[in-house]
């Protein structure tokens, strides 16, 4: 993406999203239930308190995401043991999560993806949500 002029956020999102395949709520739920994926909720606390949380999802504030998921990092989560880890990043509506995935992929987490529509799509699909 370097060497080009300024780009707006909408174009940046389009470019980032061409580098991987996003996942829908039902597929993310099935991968998580099958033990194939780690769900990572990056929404800020006020949204979690307002809308609830996904049971089993790991909450990692966006500003800590790379440090918590880097398998080589000294501050990693216990689950972050391999660059082969399937990570599904979840934000509120599926925008910030796309940029987060680009960052995780730059760290070598090549199987990282995000939830199309974010938490709101999860909830609209009738998937499990509990109060924060």
CSV table of N, CA and C in Angstrom, one decimal:
chain,number,residue,atom,x,y,z
A,1,UNK,N,0.8,-1.2,0.0
A,1,UNK,CA,0.0,0.0,0.0
A,1,UNK,C,0.8,1.3,0.0
A,2,UNK,N,2.1,1.1,0.3
A,2,UNK,CA,3.0,2.3,0.3
A,2,UNK,C,3.3,2.7,-1.2
A,3,UNK,N,3.8,4.0,-1.3
A,3,UNK,CA,4.1,4.5,-2.6
A,3,UNK,C,3.0,5.1,-3.3
A,4,UNK,N,1.8,5.1,-2.7
A,4,UNK,CA,0.6,5.6,-3.3
A,4,UNK,C,0.2,6.9,-2.5
A,5,UNK,N,-0.6,7.7,-3.1
A,5,UNK,CA,-1.1,8.9,-2.4
A,5,UNK,C,-2.0,8.6,-1.3
A,6,UNK,N,-2.5,9.6,-0.6
A,6,UNK,CA,-3.4,9.4,0.5
A,6,UNK,C,-4.6,8.6,0.1
A,7,UNK,N,-5.1,7.8,1.1
A,7,UNK,CA,-6.2,7.0,0.8
A,7,UNK,C,-7.2,7.2,2.0
A,8,UNK,N,-8.5,7.2,1.6
A,8,UNK,CA,-9.6,7.3,2.6
A,8,UNK,C,-9.8,6.0,3.3
A,9,UNK,N,-10.5,6.1,4.5
A,9,UNK,CA,-10.7,4.9,5.3
A,9,UNK,C,-11.5,3.8,4.5
A,10,UNK,N,-12.5,4.2,3.7
A,10,UNK,CA,-13.3,3.3,3.0
A,10,UNK,C,-12.5,2.5,2.0
A,11,UNK,N,-11.6,3.2,1.3
A,11,UNK,CA,-10.7,2.5,0.3
A,11,UNK,C,-9.7,1.6,1.1
A,12,UNK,N,-9.2,2.1,2.2
A,12,UNK,CA,-8.3,1.3,3.0
A,12,UNK,C,-9.0,0.0,3.4
A,13,UNK,N,-10.2,0.1,3.9
A,13,UNK,CA,-10.9,-1.1,4.3
A,13,UNK,C,-11.1,-2.1,3.2
A,14,UNK,N,-11.5,-1.6,2.0
A,14,UNK,CA,-11.6,-2.4,0.8
A,14,UNK,C,-10.3,-3.1,0.5
A,15,UNK,N,-9.2,-2.4,0.5
A,15,UNK,CA,-7.9,-3.0,0.2
A,15,UNK,C,-7.6,-4.1,1.2
A,16,UNK,N,-7.7,-3.8,2.5
A,16,UNK,CA,-7.4,-4.8,3.6
A,16,UNK,C,-8.2,-6.0,3.4
A,17,UNK,N,-9.5,-5.8,3.2
A,17,UNK,CA,-10.4,-7.0,3.1
A,17,UNK,C,-10.2,-7.9,1.9
A,18,UNK,N,-9.4,-7.4,0.9
A,18,UNK,CA,-9.1,-8.3,-0.3
A,18,UNK,C,-8.0,-9.3,0.1
A,19,UNK,N,-7.4,-9.1,1.2
A,19,UNK,CA,-6.2,-9.9,1.5
A,19,UNK,C,-6.6,-11.2,2.4
A,20,UNK,N,-7.9,-11.3,2.7
A,20,UNK,CA,-8.3,-12.5,3.5
A,20,UNK,C,-9.8,-12.6,3.3
A,21,UNK,N,-10.3,-13.8,3.8
A,21,UNK,CA,-11.7,-14.1,3.8
A,21,UNK,C,-12.4,-13.8,5.1
A,22,UNK,N,-13.4,-13.0,5.1
A,22,UNK,CA,-14.1,-12.7,6.4
A,22,UNK,C,-15.1,-13.9,6.7
A,23,UNK,N,-15.6,-13.9,7.9
A,23,UNK,CA,-16.5,-15.0,8.3
A,23,UNK,C,-17.8,-14.5,8.8
A,24,UNK,N,-18.9,-15.2,8.6
A,24,UNK,CA,-20.2,-14.8,9.1
A,24,UNK,C,-20.4,-15.3,10.5
A,25,UNK,N,-21.4,-14.8,11.2
A,25,UNK,CA,-21.6,-15.2,12.6
A,25,UNK,C,-21.8,-16.7,12.8
A,26,UNK,N,-22.7,-17.3,12.0
A,26,UNK,CA,-22.9,-18.7,12.2
A,26,UNK,C,-21.7,-19.5,12.0
A,27,UNK,N,-20.9,-19.2,11.0
A,27,UNK,CA,-19.6,-19.9,10.8
A,27,UNK,C,-18.6,-19.7,11.9
A,28,UNK,N,-18.6,-18.5,12.4
A,28,UNK,CA,-17.7,-18.2,13.6
A,28,UNK,C,-18.1,-19.0,14.8
A,29,UNK,N,-19.4,-19.1,15.0
A,29,UNK,CA,-19.9,-19.9,16.2
A,29,UNK,C,-19.6,-21.3,16.0
A,30,UNK,N,-19.7,-21.9,14.8
A,30,UNK,CA,-19.4,-23.3,14.6
A,30,UNK,C,-17.9,-23.6,14.8
A,31,UNK,N,-17.1,-22.7,14.2
A,31,UNK,CA,-15.6,-22.9,14.4
A,31,UNK,C,-15.3,-22.8,15.9
A,32,UNK,N,-15.9,-21.9,16.6
A,32,UNK,CA,-15.6,-21.8,18.1
A,32,UNK,C,-16.1,-23.0,18.8
A,33,UNK,N,-17.3,-23.5,18.5
A,33,UNK,CA,-17.8,-24.6,19.2
A,33,UNK,C,-17.0,-25.9,18.9
A,34,UNK,N,-16.5,-26.0,17.7
A,34,UNK,CA,-15.6,-27.1,17.3
A,34,UNK,C,-14.2,-27.0,17.8
A,35,UNK,N,-13.9,-26.0,18.6
A,35,UNK,CA,-12.5,-25.8,19.1
A,35,UNK,C,-11.5,-25.4,18.0
A,36,UNK,N,-12.0,-24.9,16.9
A,36,UNK,CA,-11.1,-24.5,15.8
A,36,UNK,C,-10.8,-23.0,15.8
A,37,UNK,N,-11.4,-22.2,16.6
A,37,UNK,CA,-11.2,-20.8,16.5
A,37,UNK,C,-11.3,-20.1,17.9
A,38,UNK,N,-10.5,-19.1,18.1
A,38,UNK,CA,-10.5,-18.3,19.3
A,38,UNK,C,-11.3,-17.0,18.9
A,39,UNK,N,-12.4,-16.7,19.6
A,39,UNK,CA,-13.1,-15.5,19.4
A,39,UNK,C,-12.5,-14.4,20.3
A,40,UNK,N,-12.2,-13.3,19.6
A,40,UNK,CA,-11.6,-12.2,20.4
A,40,UNK,C,-12.4,-10.9,20.2
A,41,UNK,N,-13.0,-10.5,21.3
A,41,UNK,CA,-13.9,-9.3,21.3
A,41,UNK,C,-13.1,-8.1,21.7
A,42,UNK,N,-13.0,-7.1,20.7
A,42,UNK,CA,-12.2,-5.9,20.9
A,42,UNK,C,-13.0,-4.7,21.2
A,43,UNK,N,-14.3,-4.9,21.4
A,43,UNK,CA,-15.2,-3.7,21.7
A,43,UNK,C,-14.7,-3.1,23.1
A,44,UNK,N,-15.0,-1.8,23.2
A,44,UNK,CA,-14.6,-1.2,24.4
A,44,UNK,C,-15.7,-1.5,25.5
A,45,UNK,N,-15.3,-1.3,26.7
A,45,UNK,CA,-16.1,-1.7,27.9
A,45,UNK,C,-17.5,-1.2,27.9
A,46,UNK,N,-17.7,0.1,27.5
A,46,UNK,CA,-19.1,0.6,27.5
A,46,UNK,C,-20.0,-0.1,26.6
A,47,UNK,N,-19.5,-0.6,25.4
A,47,UNK,CA,-20.3,-1.4,24.5
A,47,UNK,C,-20.6,-2.8,25.1
A,48,UNK,N,-19.6,-3.4,25.7
A,48,UNK,CA,-19.8,-4.7,26.3
A,48,UNK,C,-20.9,-4.6,27.5
A,49,UNK,N,-20.8,-3.5,28.2
A,49,UNK,CA,-21.7,-3.3,29.3
A,49,UNK,C,-23.1,-3.0,28.8
A,50,UNK,N,-23.2,-2.3,27.7
A,50,UNK,CA,-24.5,-2.0,27.1
A,50,UNK,C,-25.2,-3.2,26.4
A,51,UNK,N,-24.4,-3.9,25.6
A,51,UNK,CA,-25.0,-4.9,24.8
A,51,UNK,C,-24.7,-6.4,25.2
A,52,UNK,N,-23.8,-6.6,26.2
A,52,UNK,CA,-23.5,-7.9,26.6
A,52,UNK,C,-22.2,-8.4,25.9
A,53,UNK,N,-21.9,-9.7,26.3
A,53,UNK,CA,-20.7,-10.3,25.7
A,53,UNK,C,-21.0,-11.7,25.2
A,54,UNK,N,-20.1,-12.2,24.4
A,54,UNK,CA,-20.2,-13.5,23.8
A,54,UNK,C,-19.6,-14.5,24.7
A,55,UNK,N,-20.4,-15.4,25.2
A,55,UNK,CA,-19.8,-16.4,26.2
A,55,UNK,C,-18.6,-17.2,25.5
A,56,UNK,N,-17.5,-17.3,26.1
A,56,UNK,CA,-16.4,-18.0,25.6
A,56,UNK,C,-15.4,-17.1,24.8
A,57,UNK,N,-15.8,-15.9,24.4
A,57,UNK,CA,-14.9,-15.0,23.7
A,57,UNK,C,-13.9,-14.4,24.7
A,58,UNK,N,-12.7,-14.2,24.2
A,58,UNK,CA,-11.7,-13.5,25.0
A,58,UNK,C,-11.8,-12.0,24.8
A,59,UNK,N,-11.9,-11.3,25.8
A,59,UNK,CA,-12.0,-9.8,25.7
A,59,UNK,C,-10.6,-9.2,25.7
A,60,UNK,N,-10.2,-8.5,24.6
A,60,UNK,CA,-8.9,-7.9,24.6
A,60,UNK,C,-9.2,-6.5,24.0
A,61,UNK,N,-8.9,-5.5,24.8
A,61,UNK,CA,-9.1,-4.1,24.3
A,61,UNK,C,-8.2,-3.9,23.0
A,62,UNK,N,-8.7,-3.2,22.1
A,62,UNK,CA,-8.0,-3.0,20.8
A,62,UNK,C,-6.5,-2.6,20.9
A,63,UNK,N,-6.3,-1.7,21.9
A,63,UNK,CA,-4.9,-1.2,22.0
A,63,UNK,C,-3.9,-2.2,22.6
A,64,UNK,N,-4.4,-3.3,23.0
A,64,UNK,CA,-3.6,-4.4,23.6
A,64,UNK,C,-3.5,-5.6,22.6
A,65,UNK,N,-4.3,-5.6,21.6
A,65,UNK,CA,-4.5,-6.8,20.8
A,65,UNK,C,-3.2,-7.5,20.3
A,66,UNK,N,-2.3,-6.7,19.7
A,66,UNK,CA,-1.1,-7.3,19.1
A,66,UNK,C,-0.2,-7.9,20.2
A,67,UNK,N,-0.1,-7.2,21.4
A,67,UNK,CA,0.7,-7.8,22.5
A,67,UNK,C,0.1,-9.0,23.0
A,68,UNK,N,-1.2,-9.1,23.1
A,68,UNK,CA,-1.9,-10.3,23.6
A,68,UNK,C,-1.9,-11.5,22.7
A,69,UNK,N,-1.8,-11.3,21.4
A,69,UNK,CA,-2.0,-12.4,20.5
A,69,UNK,C,-0.7,-12.8,19.8
A,70,UNK,N,0.4,-12.0,20.0
A,70,UNK,CA,1.7,-12.4,19.3
A,70,UNK,C,2.2,-13.6,20.1
A,71,UNK,N,2.3,-14.7,19.4
A,71,UNK,CA,2.9,-16.0,20.0
A,71,UNK,C,4.3,-15.8,20.5
A,72,UNK,N,5.0,-14.8,20.0
A,72,UNK,CA,6.4,-14.6,20.4
A,72,UNK,C,6.5,-13.5,21.5
A,73,UNK,N,5.4,-12.9,21.9
A,73,UNK,CA,5.4,-11.8,22.8
A,73,UNK,C,5.4,-12.2,24.3
A,74,UNK,N,6.0,-11.3,25.1
A,74,UNK,CA,6.1,-11.6,26.5
A,74,UNK,C,4.8,-11.4,27.2
A,75,UNK,N,3.9,-10.7,26.6
A,75,UNK,CA,2.6,-10.4,27.2
A,75,UNK,C,1.4,-11.1,26.6
A,76,UNK,N,1.7,-12.2,25.9
A,76,UNK,CA,0.7,-12.9,25.2
A,76,UNK,C,-0.3,-13.6,26.1
A,77,UNK,N,-1.5,-13.9,25.6
A,77,UNK,CA,-2.5,-14.7,26.2
A,77,UNK,C,-2.0,-16.1,26.2
A,78,UNK,N,-2.5,-16.9,27.2
A,78,UNK,CA,-2.1,-18.4,27.2
A,78,UNK,C,-2.6,-19.1,25.9
A,79,UNK,N,-3.6,-18.6,25.3
A,79,UNK,CA,-4.1,-19.2,24.1
A,79,UNK,C,-3.3,-18.9,22.9
A,80,UNK,N,-2.5,-17.9,22.9
A,80,UNK,CA,-1.7,-17.4,21.8
A,80,UNK,C,-0.4,-18.2,21.7
A,81,UNK,N,-0.5,-19.5,21.3
A,81,UNK,CA,0.7,-20.3,21.3
A,81,UNK,C,1.3,-20.6,20.0
A,82,UNK,N,0.6,-20.1,18.9
A,82,UNK,CA,1.1,-20.5,17.6
A,82,UNK,C,0.7,-19.4,16.5
A,83,UNK,N,1.5,-19.2,15.5
A,83,UNK,CA,1.1,-18.3,14.4
A,83,UNK,C,0.0,-19.0,13.6
A,84,UNK,N,-0.3,-20.3,13.8
A,84,UNK,CA,-1.3,-21.0,13.1
A,84,UNK,C,-2.7,-20.9,13.8
A,85,UNK,N,-2.8,-20.2,14.9
A,85,UNK,CA,-4.0,-20.0,15.6
A,85,UNK,C,-5.0,-19.3,14.7
A,86,UNK,N,-6.2,-19.9,14.7
A,86,UNK,CA,-7.4,-19.3,14.0
A,86,UNK,C,-8.0,-18.3,15.0
A,87,UNK,N,-7.9,-17.0,14.6
A,87,UNK,CA,-8.5,-15.9,15.5
A,87,UNK,C,-9.6,-15.3,14.7
A,88,UNK,N,-10.7,-15.1,15.3
A,88,UNK,CA,-11.8,-14.3,14.8
A,88,UNK,C,-12.0,-13.1,15.6
A,89,UNK,N,-11.7,-11.9,15.0
A,89,UNK,CA,-11.7,-10.7,15.7
A,89,UNK,C,-13.2,-10.1,15.6
A,90,UNK,N,-13.7,-9.6,16.7
A,90,UNK,CA,-15.1,-9.1,16.7
A,90,UNK,C,-15.1,-7.7,17.3
A,91,UNK,N,-15.5,-6.8,16.5
A,91,UNK,CA,-15.8,-5.4,17.0
A,91,UNK,C,-17.3,-5.2,17.1
A,92,UNK,N,-17.7,-4.0,17.1
A,92,UNK,CA,-19.2,-3.7,17.2
A,92,UNK,C,-19.9,-4.0,15.9
A,93,UNK,N,-19.4,-3.5,14.8
A,93,UNK,CA,-20.1,-3.6,13.5
A,93,UNK,C,-19.3,-4.2,12.4
A,94,UNK,N,-18.0,-4.6,12.7
A,94,UNK,CA,-17.2,-5.2,11.6
A,94,UNK,C,-16.3,-4.2,10.8
A,95,UNK,N,-16.0,-3.1,11.4
A,95,UNK,CA,-15.1,-2.2,10.7
A,95,UNK,C,-13.7,-2.2,11.3
A,96,UNK,N,-13.6,-1.8,12.6
A,96,UNK,CA,-12.4,-1.8,13.3
A,96,UNK,C,-11.7,-3.1,13.3
A,97,UNK,N,-12.5,-4.2,13.3
A,97,UNK,CA,-11.9,-5.5,13.3
A,97,UNK,C,-11.1,-5.8,12.1
A,98,UNK,N,-11.5,-5.3,10.9
A,98,UNK,CA,-10.8,-5.5,9.7
A,98,UNK,C,-9.4,-4.9,9.8
A,99,UNK,N,-9.3,-3.7,10.3
A,99,UNK,CA,-8.0,-3.1,10.5
A,99,UNK,C,-7.1,-3.9,11.5
A,100,UNK,N,-7.8,-4.4,12.5
A,100,UNK,CA,-7.1,-5.2,13.5
A,100,UNK,C,-6.5,-6.5,12.9
A,101,UNK,N,-7.3,-7.1,12.0
A,101,UNK,CA,-6.9,-8.3,11.3
A,101,UNK,C,-5.6,-8.0,10.5
A,102,UNK,N,-5.6,-6.9,9.8
A,102,UNK,CA,-4.4,-6.6,9.0
A,102,UNK,C,-3.2,-6.5,9.9
A,103,UNK,N,-3.3,-6.0,11.1
A,103,UNK,CA,-2.2,-5.9,12.0
A,103,UNK,C,-1.8,-7.3,12.5
A,104,UNK,N,-2.7,-8.1,12.8
A,104,UNK,CA,-2.4,-9.5,13.3
A,104,UNK,C,-1.8,-10.3,12.1
A,105,UNK,N,-2.2,-10.1,10.9
A,105,UNK,CA,-1.6,-10.8,9.8
A,105,UNK,C,-0.2,-10.3,9.6
A,106,UNK,N,0.1,-9.0,9.8
A,106,UNK,CA,1.4,-8.5,9.7
A,106,UNK,C,2.4,-9.2,10.7
A,107,UNK,N,1.8,-9.6,11.8
A,107,UNK,CA,2.6,-10.3,12.9
A,107,UNK,C,2.8,-11.8,12.6
A,108,UNK,N,2.1,-12.2,11.5
A,108,UNK,CA,2.3,-13.6,11.1
A,108,UNK,C,1.1,-14.5,11.4
A,109,UNK,N,0.1,-14.0,12.0
A,109,UNK,CA,-1.1,-14.8,12.3
A,109,UNK,C,-2.0,-14.9,11.0
A,110,UNK,N,-1.5,-15.7,10.1
A,110,UNK,CA,-2.1,-15.8,8.7
A,110,UNK,C,-3.5,-16.3,8.7
A,111,UNK,N,-4.0,-16.9,9.7
A,111,UNK,CA,-5.4,-17.4,9.8
A,111,UNK,C,-6.3,-16.5,10.5
A,112,UNK,N,-5.9,-15.3,10.8
A,112,UNK,CA,-6.7,-14.3,11.5
A,112,UNK,C,-7.8,-13.8,10.5
A,113,UNK,N,-9.0,-13.6,11.0
A,113,UNK,CA,-10.1,-13.1,10.2
A,113,UNK,C,-11.0,-12.2,11.1
A,114,UNK,N,-12.0,-11.7,10.6
A,114,UNK,CA,-13.0,-10.9,11.4
A,114,UNK,C,-14.4,-11.3,11.1
A,115,UNK,N,-15.3,-10.9,12.0
A,115,UNK,CA,-16.7,-11.3,11.9
A,115,UNK,C,-17.4,-10.2,11.1
A,116,UNK,N,-17.9,-10.5,9.9
A,116,UNK,CA,-18.7,-9.6,9.1
A,116,UNK,C,-19.9,-9.1,9.9
A,117,UNK,N,-20.0,-7.8,10.1
A,117,UNK,CA,-21.1,-7.2,10.8
A,117,UNK,C,-20.8,-7.2,12.3
A,118,UNK,N,-19.7,-7.7,12.8
A,118,UNK,CA,-19.4,-7.7,14.2
A,118,UNK,C,-20.4,-8.2,15.2
A,119,UNK,N,-20.3,-7.7,16.4
A,119,UNK,CA,-21.1,-8.2,17.5
A,119,UNK,C,-22.6,-8.0,17.1
A,120,UNK,N,-22.9,-7.0,16.4
A,120,UNK,CA,-24.3,-6.7,16.1
A,120,UNK,C,-24.9,-7.8,15.2
A,121,UNK,N,-24.1,-8.3,14.3
A,121,UNK,CA,-24.5,-9.5,13.4
A,121,UNK,C,-24.6,-10.7,14.2
A,122,UNK,N,-23.7,-10.9,15.2
A,122,UNK,CA,-23.8,-12.1,16.1
A,122,UNK,C,-25.1,-12.1,16.8
A,123,UNK,N,-25.4,-11.0,17.4
A,123,UNK,CA,-26.7,-10.9,18.2
A,123,UNK,C,-27.9,-11.0,17.3
A,124,UNK,N,-27.8,-10.4,16.1
A,124,UNK,CA,-29.0,-10.5,15.2
A,124,UNK,C,-29.2,-11.9,14.7
A,125,UNK,N,-28.1,-12.7,14.7
A,125,UNK,CA,-28.2,-14.1,14.3
A,125,UNK,C,-28.8,-15.0,15.4
A,126,UNK,N,-29.1,-14.4,16.5
A,126,UNK,CA,-29.6,-15.1,17.7
A,126,UNK,C,-28.6,-16.0,18.4
A,127,UNK,N,-27.3,-15.7,18.2
A,127,UNK,CA,-26.3,-16.5,18.9
A,127,UNK,C,-26.1,-16.1,20.3
A,128,UNK,N,-25.5,-16.9,21.2
A,128,UNK,CA,-25.5,-16.6,22.6
A,128,UNK,C,-24.8,-15.3,23.0
A,129,UNK,N,-25.5,-14.6,23.8
A,129,UNK,CA,-25.0,-13.3,24.4
A,129,UNK,C,-25.4,-13.3,25.9
A,130,UNK,N,-24.5,-12.9,26.7
A,130,UNK,CA,-24.8,-12.8,28.2
A,130,UNK,C,-24.5,-11.4,28.6
A,131,UNK,N,-25.1,-10.9,29.7
A,131,UNK,CA,-24.8,-9.6,30.3
A,131,UNK,C,-23.3,-9.5,30.6
A,132,UNK,N,-22.8,-8.3,30.5
A,132,UNK,CA,-21.4,-8.1,30.9
A,132,UNK,C,-21.2,-8.3,32.4
